[in-house]
Coordinates of C-alpha atoms in Angstrom, one line a residue:
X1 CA 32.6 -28.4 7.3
X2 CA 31.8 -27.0 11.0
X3 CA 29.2 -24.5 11.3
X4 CA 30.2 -20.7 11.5
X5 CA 27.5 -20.8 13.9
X6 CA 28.8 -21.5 17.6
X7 CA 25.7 -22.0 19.3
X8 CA 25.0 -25.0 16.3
X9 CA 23.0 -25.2 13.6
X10 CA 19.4 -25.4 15.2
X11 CA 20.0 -21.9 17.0
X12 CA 17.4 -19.7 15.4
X13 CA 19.0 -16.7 16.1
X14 CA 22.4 -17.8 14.0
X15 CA 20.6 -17.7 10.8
X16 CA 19.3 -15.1 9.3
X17 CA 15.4 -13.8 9.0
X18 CA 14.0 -11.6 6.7
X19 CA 13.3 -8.4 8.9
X20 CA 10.1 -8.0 6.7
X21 CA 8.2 -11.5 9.0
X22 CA 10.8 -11.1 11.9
X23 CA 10.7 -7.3 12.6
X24 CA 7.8 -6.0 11.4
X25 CA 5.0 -7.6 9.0
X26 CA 1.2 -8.4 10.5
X27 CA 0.6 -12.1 12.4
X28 CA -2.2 -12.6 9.3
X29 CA -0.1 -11.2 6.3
X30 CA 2.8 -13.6 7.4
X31 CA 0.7 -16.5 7.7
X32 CA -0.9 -15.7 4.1
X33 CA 2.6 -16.7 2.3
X34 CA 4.0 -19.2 5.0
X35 CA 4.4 -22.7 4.3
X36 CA 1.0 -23.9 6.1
X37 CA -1.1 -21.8 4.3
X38 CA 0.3 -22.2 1.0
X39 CA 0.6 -26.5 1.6
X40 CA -3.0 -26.8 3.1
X41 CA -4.2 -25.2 0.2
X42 CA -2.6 -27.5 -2.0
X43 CA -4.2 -30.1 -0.7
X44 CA -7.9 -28.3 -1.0
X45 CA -6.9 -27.9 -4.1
X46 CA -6.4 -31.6 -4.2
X47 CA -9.9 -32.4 -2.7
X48 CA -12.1 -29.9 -4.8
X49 CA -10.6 -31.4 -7.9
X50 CA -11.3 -34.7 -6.4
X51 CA -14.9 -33.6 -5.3
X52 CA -15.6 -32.0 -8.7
X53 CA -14.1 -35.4 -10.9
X54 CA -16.4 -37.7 -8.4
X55 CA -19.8 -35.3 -9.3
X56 CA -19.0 -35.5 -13.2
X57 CA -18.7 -39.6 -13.0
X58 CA -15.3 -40.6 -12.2
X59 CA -14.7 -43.6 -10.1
X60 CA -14.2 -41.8 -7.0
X61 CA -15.3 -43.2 -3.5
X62 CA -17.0 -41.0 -0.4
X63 CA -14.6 -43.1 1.7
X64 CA -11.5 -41.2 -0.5
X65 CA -13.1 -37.9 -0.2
X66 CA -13.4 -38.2 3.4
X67 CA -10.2 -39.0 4.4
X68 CA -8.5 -36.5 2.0
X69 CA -10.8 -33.9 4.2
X70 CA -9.7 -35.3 7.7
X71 CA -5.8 -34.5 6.4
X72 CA -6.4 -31.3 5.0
X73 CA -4.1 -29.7 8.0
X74 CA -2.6 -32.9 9.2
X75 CA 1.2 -32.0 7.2
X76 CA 3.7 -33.8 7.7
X77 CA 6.8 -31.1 7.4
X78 CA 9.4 -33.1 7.8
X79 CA 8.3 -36.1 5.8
X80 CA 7.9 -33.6 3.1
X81 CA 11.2 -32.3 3.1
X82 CA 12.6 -35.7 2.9
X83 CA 10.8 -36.5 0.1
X84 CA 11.5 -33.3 -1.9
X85 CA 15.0 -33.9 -0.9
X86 CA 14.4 -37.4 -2.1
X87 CA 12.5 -36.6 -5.4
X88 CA 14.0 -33.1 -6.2
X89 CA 10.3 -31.8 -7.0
X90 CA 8.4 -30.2 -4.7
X91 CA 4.9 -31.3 -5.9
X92 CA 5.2 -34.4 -6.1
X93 CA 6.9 -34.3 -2.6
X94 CA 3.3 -33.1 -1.0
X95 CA 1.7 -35.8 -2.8
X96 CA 3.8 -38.6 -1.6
X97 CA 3.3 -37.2 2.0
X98 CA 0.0 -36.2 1.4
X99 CA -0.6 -40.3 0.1
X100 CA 1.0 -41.1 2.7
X101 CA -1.8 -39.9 5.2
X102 CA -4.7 -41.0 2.8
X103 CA -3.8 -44.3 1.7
X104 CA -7.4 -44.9 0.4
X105 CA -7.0 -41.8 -1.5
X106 CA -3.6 -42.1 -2.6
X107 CA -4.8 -43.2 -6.2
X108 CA -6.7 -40.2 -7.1
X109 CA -4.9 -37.4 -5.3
X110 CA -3.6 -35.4 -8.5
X111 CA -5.5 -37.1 -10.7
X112 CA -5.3 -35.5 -14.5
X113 CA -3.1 -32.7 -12.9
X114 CA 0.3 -30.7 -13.4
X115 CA 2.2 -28.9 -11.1
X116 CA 1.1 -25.6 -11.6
X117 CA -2.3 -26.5 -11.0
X118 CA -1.8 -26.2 -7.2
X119 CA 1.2 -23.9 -7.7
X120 CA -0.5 -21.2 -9.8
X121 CA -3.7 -21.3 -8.4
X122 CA -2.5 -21.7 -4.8
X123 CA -0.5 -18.1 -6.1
X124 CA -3.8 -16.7 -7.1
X125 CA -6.1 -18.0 -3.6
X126 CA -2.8 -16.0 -1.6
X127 CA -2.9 -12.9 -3.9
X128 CA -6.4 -12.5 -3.4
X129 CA -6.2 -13.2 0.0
X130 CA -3.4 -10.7 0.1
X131 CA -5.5 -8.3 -1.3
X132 CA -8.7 -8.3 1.1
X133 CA -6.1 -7.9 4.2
X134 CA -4.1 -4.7 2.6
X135 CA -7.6 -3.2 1.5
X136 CA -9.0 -2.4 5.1
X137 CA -6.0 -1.0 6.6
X138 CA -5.8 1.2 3.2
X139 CA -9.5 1.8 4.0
X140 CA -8.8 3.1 8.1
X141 CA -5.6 5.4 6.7
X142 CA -8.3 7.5 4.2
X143 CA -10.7 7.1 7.6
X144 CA -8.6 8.7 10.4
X145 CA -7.0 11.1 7.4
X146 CA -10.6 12.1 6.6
X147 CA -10.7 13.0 10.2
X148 CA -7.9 15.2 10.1
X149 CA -8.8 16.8 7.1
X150 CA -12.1 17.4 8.5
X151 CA -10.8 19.1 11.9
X152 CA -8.1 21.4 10.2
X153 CA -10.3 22.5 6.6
X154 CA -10.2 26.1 7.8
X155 CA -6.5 26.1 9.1
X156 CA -4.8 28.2 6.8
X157 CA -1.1 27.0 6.3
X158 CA 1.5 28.3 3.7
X159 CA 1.5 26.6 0.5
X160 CA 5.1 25.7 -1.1
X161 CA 5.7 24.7 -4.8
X162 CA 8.9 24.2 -5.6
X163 CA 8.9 24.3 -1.5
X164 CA 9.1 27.6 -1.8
X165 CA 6.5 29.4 -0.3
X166 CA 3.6 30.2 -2.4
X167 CA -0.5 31.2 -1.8
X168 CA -2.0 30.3 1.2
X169 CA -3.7 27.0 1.6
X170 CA -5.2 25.0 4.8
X171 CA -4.0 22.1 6.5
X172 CA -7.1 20.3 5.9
X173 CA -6.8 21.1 2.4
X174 CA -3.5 19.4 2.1
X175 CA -4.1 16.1 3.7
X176 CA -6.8 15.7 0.8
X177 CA -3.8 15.9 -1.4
X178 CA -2.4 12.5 0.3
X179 CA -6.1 11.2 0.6
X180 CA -7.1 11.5 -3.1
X181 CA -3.9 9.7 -4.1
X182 CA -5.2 6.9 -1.1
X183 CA -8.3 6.8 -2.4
X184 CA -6.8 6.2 -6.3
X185 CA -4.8 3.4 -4.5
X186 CA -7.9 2.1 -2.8
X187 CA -9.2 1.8 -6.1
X188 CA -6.4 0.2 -7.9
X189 CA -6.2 -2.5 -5.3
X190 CA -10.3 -3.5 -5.6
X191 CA -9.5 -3.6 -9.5
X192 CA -6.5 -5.7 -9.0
X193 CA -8.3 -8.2 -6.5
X194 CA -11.7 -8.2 -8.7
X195 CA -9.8 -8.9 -12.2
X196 CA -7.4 -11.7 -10.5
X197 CA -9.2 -15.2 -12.2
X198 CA -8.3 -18.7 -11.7
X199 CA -5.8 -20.6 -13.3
X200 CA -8.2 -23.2 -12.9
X201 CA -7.6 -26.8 -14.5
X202 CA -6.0 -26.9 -17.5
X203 CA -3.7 -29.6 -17.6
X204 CA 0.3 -29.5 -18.5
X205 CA 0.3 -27.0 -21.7
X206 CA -3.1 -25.4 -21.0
X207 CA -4.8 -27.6 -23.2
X208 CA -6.8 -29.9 -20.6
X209 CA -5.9 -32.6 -23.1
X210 CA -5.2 -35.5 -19.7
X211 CA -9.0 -34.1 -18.5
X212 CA -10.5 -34.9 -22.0
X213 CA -9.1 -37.9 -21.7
X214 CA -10.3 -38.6 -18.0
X215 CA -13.7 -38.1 -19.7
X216 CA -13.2 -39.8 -22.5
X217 CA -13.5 -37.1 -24.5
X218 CA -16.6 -35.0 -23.5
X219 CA -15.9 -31.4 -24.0
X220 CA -18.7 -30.8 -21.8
X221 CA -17.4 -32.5 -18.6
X222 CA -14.2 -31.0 -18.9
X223 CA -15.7 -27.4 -18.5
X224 CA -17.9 -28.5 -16.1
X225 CA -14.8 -29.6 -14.2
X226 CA -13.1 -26.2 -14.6
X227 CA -16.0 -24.3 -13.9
X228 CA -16.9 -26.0 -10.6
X229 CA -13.3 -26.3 -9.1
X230 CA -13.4 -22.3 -9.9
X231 CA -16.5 -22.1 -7.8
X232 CA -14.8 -24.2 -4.9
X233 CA -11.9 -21.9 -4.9
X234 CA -14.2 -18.8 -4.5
X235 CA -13.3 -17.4 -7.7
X236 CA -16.3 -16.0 -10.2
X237 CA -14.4 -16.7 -13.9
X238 CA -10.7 -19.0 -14.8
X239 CA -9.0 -17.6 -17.6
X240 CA -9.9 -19.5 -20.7
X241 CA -6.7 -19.5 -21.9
X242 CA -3.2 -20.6 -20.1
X243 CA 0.3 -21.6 -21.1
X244 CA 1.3 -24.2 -18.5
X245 CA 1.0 -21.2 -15.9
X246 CA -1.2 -18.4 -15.8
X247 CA 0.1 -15.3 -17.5
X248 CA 2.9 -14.2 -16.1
X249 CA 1.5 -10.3 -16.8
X250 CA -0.7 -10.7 -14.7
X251 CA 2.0 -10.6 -11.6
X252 CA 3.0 -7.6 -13.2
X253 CA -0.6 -5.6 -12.8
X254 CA -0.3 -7.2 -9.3
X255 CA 2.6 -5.6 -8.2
X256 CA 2.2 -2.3 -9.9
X257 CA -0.4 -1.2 -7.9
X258 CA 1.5 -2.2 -4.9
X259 CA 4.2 -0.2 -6.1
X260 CA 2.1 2.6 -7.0
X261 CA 0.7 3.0 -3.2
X262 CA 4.3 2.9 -2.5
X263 CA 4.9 6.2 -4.1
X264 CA 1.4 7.7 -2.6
X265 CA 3.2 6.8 1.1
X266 CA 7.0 8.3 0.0
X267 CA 5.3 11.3 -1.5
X268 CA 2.7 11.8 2.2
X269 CA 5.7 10.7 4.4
X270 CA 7.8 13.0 2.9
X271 CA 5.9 15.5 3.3
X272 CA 5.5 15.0 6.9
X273 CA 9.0 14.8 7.5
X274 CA 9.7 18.1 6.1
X275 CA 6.5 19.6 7.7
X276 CA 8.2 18.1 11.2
X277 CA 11.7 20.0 10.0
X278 CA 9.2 23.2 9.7
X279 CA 7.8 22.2 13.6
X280 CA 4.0 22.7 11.9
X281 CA 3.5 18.9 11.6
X282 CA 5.2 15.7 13.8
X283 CA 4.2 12.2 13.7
X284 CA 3.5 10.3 16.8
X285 CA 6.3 10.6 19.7
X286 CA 6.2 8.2 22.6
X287 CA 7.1 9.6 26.0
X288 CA 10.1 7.7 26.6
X289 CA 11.2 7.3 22.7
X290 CA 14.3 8.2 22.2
X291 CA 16.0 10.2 19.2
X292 CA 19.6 10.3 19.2
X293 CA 21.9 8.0 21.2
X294 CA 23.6 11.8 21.5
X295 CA 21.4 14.1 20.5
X296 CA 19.3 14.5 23.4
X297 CA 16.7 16.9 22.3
X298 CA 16.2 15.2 18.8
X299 CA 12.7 14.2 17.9
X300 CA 13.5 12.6 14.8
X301 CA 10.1 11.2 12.4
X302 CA 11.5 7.6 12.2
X303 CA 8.4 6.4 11.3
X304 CA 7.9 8.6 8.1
X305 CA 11.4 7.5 7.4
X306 CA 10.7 3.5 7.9
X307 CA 7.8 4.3 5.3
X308 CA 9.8 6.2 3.3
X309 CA 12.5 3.2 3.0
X310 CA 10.3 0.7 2.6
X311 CA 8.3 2.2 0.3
X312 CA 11.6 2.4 -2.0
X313 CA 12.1 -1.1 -2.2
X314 CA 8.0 -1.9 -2.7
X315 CA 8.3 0.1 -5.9
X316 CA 11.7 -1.5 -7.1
X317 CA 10.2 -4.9 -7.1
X318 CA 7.9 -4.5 -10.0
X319 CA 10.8 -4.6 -11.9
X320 CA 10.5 -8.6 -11.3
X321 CA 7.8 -9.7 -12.6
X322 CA 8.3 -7.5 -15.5
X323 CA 11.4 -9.1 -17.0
X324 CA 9.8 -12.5 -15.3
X325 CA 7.1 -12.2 -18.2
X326 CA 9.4 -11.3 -21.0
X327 CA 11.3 -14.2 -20.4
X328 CA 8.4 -17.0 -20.4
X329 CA 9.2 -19.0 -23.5
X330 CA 6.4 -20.8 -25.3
X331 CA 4.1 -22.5 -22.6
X332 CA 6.3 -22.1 -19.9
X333 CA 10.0 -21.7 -18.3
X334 CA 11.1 -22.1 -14.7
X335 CA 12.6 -19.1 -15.2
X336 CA 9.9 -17.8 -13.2
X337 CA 9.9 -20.1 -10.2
X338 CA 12.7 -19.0 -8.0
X339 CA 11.7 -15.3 -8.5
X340 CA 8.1 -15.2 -8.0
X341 CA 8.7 -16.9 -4.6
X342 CA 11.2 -13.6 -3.1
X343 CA 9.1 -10.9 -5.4
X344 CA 5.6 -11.6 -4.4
X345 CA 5.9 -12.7 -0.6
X346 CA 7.7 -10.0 -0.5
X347 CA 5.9 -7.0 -2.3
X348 CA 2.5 -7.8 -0.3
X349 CA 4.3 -7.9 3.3
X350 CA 6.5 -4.8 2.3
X351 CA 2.7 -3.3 1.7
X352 CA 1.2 -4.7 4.4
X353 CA 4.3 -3.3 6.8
X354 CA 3.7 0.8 5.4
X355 CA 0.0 0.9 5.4
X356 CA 0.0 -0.5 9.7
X357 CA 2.7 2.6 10.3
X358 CA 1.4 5.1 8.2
X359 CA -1.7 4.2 9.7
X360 CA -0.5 4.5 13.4
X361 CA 0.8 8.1 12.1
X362 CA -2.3 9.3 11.0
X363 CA -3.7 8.3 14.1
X364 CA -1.1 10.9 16.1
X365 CA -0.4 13.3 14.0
X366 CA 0.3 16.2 16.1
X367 CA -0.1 20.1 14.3
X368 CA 1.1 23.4 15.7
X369 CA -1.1 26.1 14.7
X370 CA 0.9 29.1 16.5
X371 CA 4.0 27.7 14.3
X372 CA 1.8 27.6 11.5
X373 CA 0.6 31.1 11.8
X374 CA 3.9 32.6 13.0
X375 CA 5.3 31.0 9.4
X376 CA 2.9 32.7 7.6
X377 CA 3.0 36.2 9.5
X378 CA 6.3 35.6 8.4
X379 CA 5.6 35.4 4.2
X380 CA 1.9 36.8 4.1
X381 CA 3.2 40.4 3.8
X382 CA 4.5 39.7 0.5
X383 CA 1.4 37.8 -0.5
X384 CA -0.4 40.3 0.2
X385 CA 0.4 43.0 -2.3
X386 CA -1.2 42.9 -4.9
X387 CA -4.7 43.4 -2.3
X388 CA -2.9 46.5 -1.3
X389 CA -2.4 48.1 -4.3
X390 CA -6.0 46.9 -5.5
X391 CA -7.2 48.3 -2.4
X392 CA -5.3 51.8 -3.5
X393 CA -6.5 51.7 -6.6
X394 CA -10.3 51.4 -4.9
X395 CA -9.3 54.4 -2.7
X396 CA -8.4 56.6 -5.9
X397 CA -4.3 55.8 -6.2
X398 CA -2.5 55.5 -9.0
X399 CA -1.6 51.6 -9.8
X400 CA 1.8 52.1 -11.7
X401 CA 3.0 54.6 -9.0
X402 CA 1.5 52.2 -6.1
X403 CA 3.5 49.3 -7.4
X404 CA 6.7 51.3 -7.5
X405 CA 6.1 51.9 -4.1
X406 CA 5.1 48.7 -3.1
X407 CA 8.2 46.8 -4.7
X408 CA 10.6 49.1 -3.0
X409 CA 9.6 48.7 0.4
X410 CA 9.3 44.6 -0.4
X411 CA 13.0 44.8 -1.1
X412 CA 13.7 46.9 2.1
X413 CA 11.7 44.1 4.2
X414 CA 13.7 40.8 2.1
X415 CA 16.8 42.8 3.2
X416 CA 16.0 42.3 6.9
X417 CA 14.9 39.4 6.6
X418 CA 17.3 38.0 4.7
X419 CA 20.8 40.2 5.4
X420 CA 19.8 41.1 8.9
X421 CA 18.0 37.9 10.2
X422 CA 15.2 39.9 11.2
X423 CA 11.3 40.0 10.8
X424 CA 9.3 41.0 8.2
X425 CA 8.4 44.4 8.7
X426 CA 6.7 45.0 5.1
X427 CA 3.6 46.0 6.8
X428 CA 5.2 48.0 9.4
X429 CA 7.1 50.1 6.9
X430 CA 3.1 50.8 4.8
X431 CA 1.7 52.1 7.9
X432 CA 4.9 54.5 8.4
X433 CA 4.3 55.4 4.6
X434 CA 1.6 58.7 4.3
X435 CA 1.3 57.4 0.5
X436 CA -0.9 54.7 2.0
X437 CA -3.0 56.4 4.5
X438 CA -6.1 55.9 2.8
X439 CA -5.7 52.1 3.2
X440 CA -3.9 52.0 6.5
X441 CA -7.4 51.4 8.1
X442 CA -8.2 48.3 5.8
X443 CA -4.7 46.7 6.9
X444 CA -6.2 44.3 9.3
X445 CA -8.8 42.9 7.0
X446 CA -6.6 43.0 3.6
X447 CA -3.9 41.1 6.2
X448 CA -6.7 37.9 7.6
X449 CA -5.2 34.7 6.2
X450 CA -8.9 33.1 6.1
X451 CA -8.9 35.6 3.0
X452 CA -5.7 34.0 1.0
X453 CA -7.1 30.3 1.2
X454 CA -9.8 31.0 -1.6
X455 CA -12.2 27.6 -1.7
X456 CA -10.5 25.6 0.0
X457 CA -12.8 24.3 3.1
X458 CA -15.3 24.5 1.0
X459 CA -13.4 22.0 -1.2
X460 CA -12.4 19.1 1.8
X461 CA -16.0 19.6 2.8
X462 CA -17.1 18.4 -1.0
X463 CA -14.4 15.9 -1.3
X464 CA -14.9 14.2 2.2
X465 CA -18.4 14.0 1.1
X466 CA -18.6 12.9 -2.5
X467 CA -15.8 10.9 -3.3
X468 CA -14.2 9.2 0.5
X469 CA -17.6 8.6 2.2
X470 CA -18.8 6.5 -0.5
X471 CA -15.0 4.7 -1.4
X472 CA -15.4 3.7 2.6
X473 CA -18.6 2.6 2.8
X474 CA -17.5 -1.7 2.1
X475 CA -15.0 -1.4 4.9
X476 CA -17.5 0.1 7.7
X477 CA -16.8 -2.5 10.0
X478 CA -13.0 -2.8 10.0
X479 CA -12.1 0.5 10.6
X480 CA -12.0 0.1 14.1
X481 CA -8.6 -0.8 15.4
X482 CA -6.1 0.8 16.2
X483 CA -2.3 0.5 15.4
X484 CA 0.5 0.0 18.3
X485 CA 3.7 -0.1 16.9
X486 CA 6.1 -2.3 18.9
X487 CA 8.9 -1.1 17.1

């Protein structure tokens, strides 16, 4: 059949790319789950085990080890390919080409092995891996946030629950909100990374039955074996026990905490797109960005919303490896295979994609503090009522007969503002009342908003200091670049 494709089938262009590589994800992220990195590591996989077998006595020659170390990158792609196309296996594909390149070696290359002894563990080097790239731009988004947090503590702002407008808080005091839930992410993801252990070698069932046999049955050598191809690997502890594959649960802890910093970002994006609705808060806006194809004027927060989207589908796709890992029969199914290869690439460059824009917003957030305090000129009459009628209680009043008062004048004020469109003229109408002369001097003071925000700089200050400084401190010297977003 012809190709649909009419400038032929090797025009990159005519197939499609995932947008998650092609459109947006990090250079170092992509290259952690492309084929080079994930084929190169099979074969150092290949030589540790190799290394490792040679120190415990079997018959393996320097002259092997050396040539399986001058191939290590030297891959053959297209060989490959024709052997797994050949051979319907993609393992033993690599090791044919891989042969092919150390024909001295050829022999050994595998030797005692299964499958999932470079596919698992290659799985677990790329999630780890995965993990110390995310963790320093997490790191810089609670740095420059901490910032902002800092510079605005003493801002007062309205509050909303049920975004209605409630007691006063201050900017500053808000962006903790998004930073604590950072910081519980930051967390999550060192735990996730530090309990990640090797698969190690284990052999076809977990049993490392072919490695007892490789060493003629000496228990001794055979953990010696694990324990040093562990150590190659750069991994502190293998799990002692394994199916064929490591537990599949443990993609699930993986991907949950990716998920869960995908709710932390669609709650803070949110919130800055409804801020930006408000005009108190915009993300970054390039001087010749444009909003609307029609609606000139429109400064829409399309990278909020970009966050917001992705971060939708990074929580969705712990949904995979939690019906992966119900479905593992006995030692193993391939049930797995096909999945873990969309779900996992996928969940760390999704991450990877949100934490570089969220952090290029919190590097341009823009506030308005005349908007800000023209919104709560706007509510802080109300708010402010019950100070009155404490303060007219001070000055000898009566409180029953103060509230009265007080309530009907609030109603005549939510009239104008909401029947006539106008301001609130709360206050206005108290001064033209002579029931509260006695207080009309203290209207000024009883009306400051620094009064209504209660602890609250004093709160960030604590915060910033206690709990972020320290959470920072490992990542010191990677919090200095900044984000450009090309798109």
């Amino acid at each position: 059949m012809a190709s649909l494709n009419p400038a032929g089938e090797e025009d990159a262009f005519g197939r499609y790319r995932s947008p998650l590589v092609s459109r947006y994800a990090s250079p170092d992220m992509a290259y952690n789950f492309s084929e080079r990195k994930k084929f190169s590591t099979w074969r150092r996989l290949w030589l540790y085990l190799a290394q490792a077998e040679k120190s415990l006595g079997l018959p393996i020659t320097d002259e092997q080890i050396k040539e399986m170390e001058a191939n290590l990158d030297n891959i053959d792609f297209r060989m490959a390919a024709e052997e797994e196309k050949r051979l319907r296996h993609d393992v033993m594909a690599h090791v044919h080409t891989f042969a092919h390149y150390c024909p001295k070696a050829a022999g050994i290359i595998h030797l005692g092995a299964t499958s999932c002894y470079v596919g698992d563990n290659t799985d677990l080097i790329v999630l780890r891996d995965g993990f110390n790239l995310l963790l320093p731009k997490l790191a810089t988004i609670i740095n420059r946030l901490a910032d902002f947090a800092k510079k605005y503590s003493n801002l007062p702002t309205l509050g909303f629950t049920h975004y209605q407008p409630a007691q006063l808080t201050t900017v500053g005091k808000r962006c903790c909100l998004w930073i604590q839930d950072l910081c519980t992410d930051l967390h999550n993801f060192e735990r996730a990374r530090d309990e990640l252990r090797f698969r190690g070698v284990k052999g076809t069932t977990g049993t490392q039955a072919s490695f007892l046999q490789l060493f003629e049955g000496d228990h001794s050598k055979v953990e010696e074996l694990d324990r040093l191809v562990t150590a190659m690997a750069g991994f502190k502890r293998a799990y002692i026990i394994t199916g064929q594959t490591y537990s599949r649960k443990v993609d699930i802890e993986v991907l949950s905490v990716l998920a869960s910093l995908g709710a932390t970002v669609h709650k803070i994006c949110t919130d800055i797109r409804l801020l930006a609705n408000l005009k108190e808060i915009e993300e970054p806006f390039e001087k010749e960005q444009i909003g609307s194809s029609a609606m000139a004027y429109k400064r829409n927060p399309m990278r909020s919303e970009r966050c917001c989207s992705l971060a939708r589908h990074l929580m969705i796709l712990v949904l995979d490896p939690l019906q992966t890992a119900s479905v593992q029969w006995f030692e193993r199914t391939l049930d797995d295979s096909a999945n873990r290869r969309v779900c996992l690439p996928e969940a760390f460059l999704t991450a990877d994609i949100i934490l570089s824009t969220l952090q290029n917003i919190s590097e341009g957030l823009v506030v308005y503090p005349k908007v800000i305090a023209r919104h709560i000129e706007q509510e802080l009459p109300f708010m402010s009522t019950e100070n009155i009628i404490m303060a007219m209680v001070k000055a000898g009043g009566n409180r029953q007969e103060c509230h009265e008062k007080i309530r009907v004048l609030s109603q005549q004020a939510a009239a104008v503002v909401k029947q006539e469109g106008g301001d609130n003229d709360l206050i206005a109408r108290i001064r033209a009342d002579p029931y509260f002369s006695p207080i009309h001097g203290q209207l000024e003071t009883l009306l400051e908003p620094t009064s209504f925000t209660g602890r609250a700089s004093q709160q960030v200050a604590r915060f910033l200091n206690e709990e972020v400084k320290p959470a920072l401190v490992p990542y010191q010297s990677k919090m200095g670049v900044k984000i450009e977003l090309s798109l």
